[in-house]
């Protein structure tokens, strides 16, 4: 996931934000998998809606900060 963030600079317009938000969501799922000991058969790894909503301003700010400083993430 860390390597993928660098590619966001090549995206333009709303696609950049949409992909960044999806990436943050999937990173969140990976974090939940880690907490579950990577046991996705007995416990579902998911990011609750409230956590996804909380990601929106963080992702927006990250993209805004990156594009104003050097254009890369």
Short mmCIF file of C-alpha atoms in Angstrom, two decimals:
data_model
loop_
_atom_site.label_atom_id
_atom_site.label_comp_id
_atom_site.label_asym_id
_atom_site.label_seq_id
_atom_site.Cartn_x
_atom_site.Cartn_y
_atom_site.Cartn_z
CA UNK A 1 0.00 0.00 0.00
CA UNK A 2 2.81 2.42 0.80
CA UNK A 3 4.24 2.12 -2.71
CA UNK A 4 0.83 2.67 -4.27
CA UNK A 5 0.34 6.06 -2.64
CA UNK A 6 3.13 7.45 -4.82
CA UNK A 7 1.10 6.73 -7.95
CA UNK A 8 -1.74 8.98 -6.84
CA UNK A 9 0.17 12.01 -8.08
CA UNK A 10 -0.45 10.78 -11.63
CA UNK A 11 -4.23 10.86 -11.18
CA UNK A 12 -6.26 14.00 -11.77
CA UNK A 13 -9.51 15.41 -10.53
CA UNK A 14 -11.98 13.38 -8.49
CA UNK A 15 -10.26 10.11 -9.44
CA UNK A 16 -7.32 10.99 -7.21
CA UNK A 17 -9.52 11.44 -4.14
CA UNK A 18 -11.65 8.35 -4.89
CA UNK A 19 -8.62 6.10 -5.29
CA UNK A 20 -6.95 7.56 -2.19
CA UNK A 21 -10.06 6.93 -0.14
CA UNK A 22 -10.33 3.37 -1.41
CA UNK A 23 -6.65 2.81 -0.61
CA UNK A 24 -7.15 4.09 2.94
CA UNK A 25 -10.14 1.78 3.36
CA UNK A 26 -8.18 -1.24 2.20
CA UNK A 27 -5.28 -0.29 4.45
CA UNK A 28 -7.81 -0.23 7.28
CA UNK A 29 -8.95 -3.74 6.39
CA UNK A 30 -5.33 -4.90 6.42
CA UNK A 31 -4.94 -3.39 9.88
CA UNK A 32 -8.02 -5.28 11.08
CA UNK A 33 -6.62 -8.50 9.59
CA UNK A 34 -3.41 -7.94 11.51
CA UNK A 35 -5.38 -7.44 14.73
CA UNK A 36 -7.23 -10.70 14.04
CA UNK A 37 -3.94 -12.56 13.65
CA UNK A 38 -4.72 -12.87 9.91
CA UNK A 39 -7.57 -15.25 10.75
CA UNK A 40 -10.15 -14.20 8.19
CA UNK A 41 -12.01 -17.51 8.41
CA UNK A 42 -13.27 -17.11 11.97
CA UNK A 43 -13.51 -13.33 12.28
CA UNK A 44 -14.39 -10.87 9.57
CA UNK A 45 -11.94 -8.03 9.00
CA UNK A 46 -13.94 -4.92 8.23
CA UNK A 47 -13.80 -1.19 8.68
CA UNK A 48 -17.02 0.15 10.22
CA UNK A 49 -18.84 2.98 8.49
CA UNK A 50 -17.93 5.54 11.16
CA UNK A 51 -14.23 4.78 10.65
CA UNK A 52 -14.64 5.16 6.89
CA UNK A 53 -16.33 8.51 7.42
CA UNK A 54 -13.46 9.58 9.65
CA UNK A 55 -11.03 8.75 6.83
CA UNK A 56 -12.57 11.31 4.47
CA UNK A 57 -11.11 14.49 6.01
CA UNK A 58 -7.77 12.79 6.72
CA UNK A 59 -7.41 11.61 3.11
CA UNK A 60 -8.52 14.99 1.77
CA UNK A 61 -6.00 16.80 3.96
CA UNK A 62 -3.21 14.38 2.99
CA UNK A 63 -3.87 14.97 -0.71
CA UNK A 64 -4.18 18.73 -0.24
CA UNK A 65 -0.94 18.91 1.74
CA UNK A 66 0.92 16.74 -0.75
CA UNK A 67 -0.19 18.70 -3.79
CA UNK A 68 0.65 22.05 -2.20
CA UNK A 69 4.12 20.96 -1.08
CA UNK A 70 5.62 18.86 -3.84
CA UNK A 71 2.84 17.15 -5.79
CA UNK A 72 3.78 13.70 -4.59
CA UNK A 73 2.55 11.53 -1.81
#
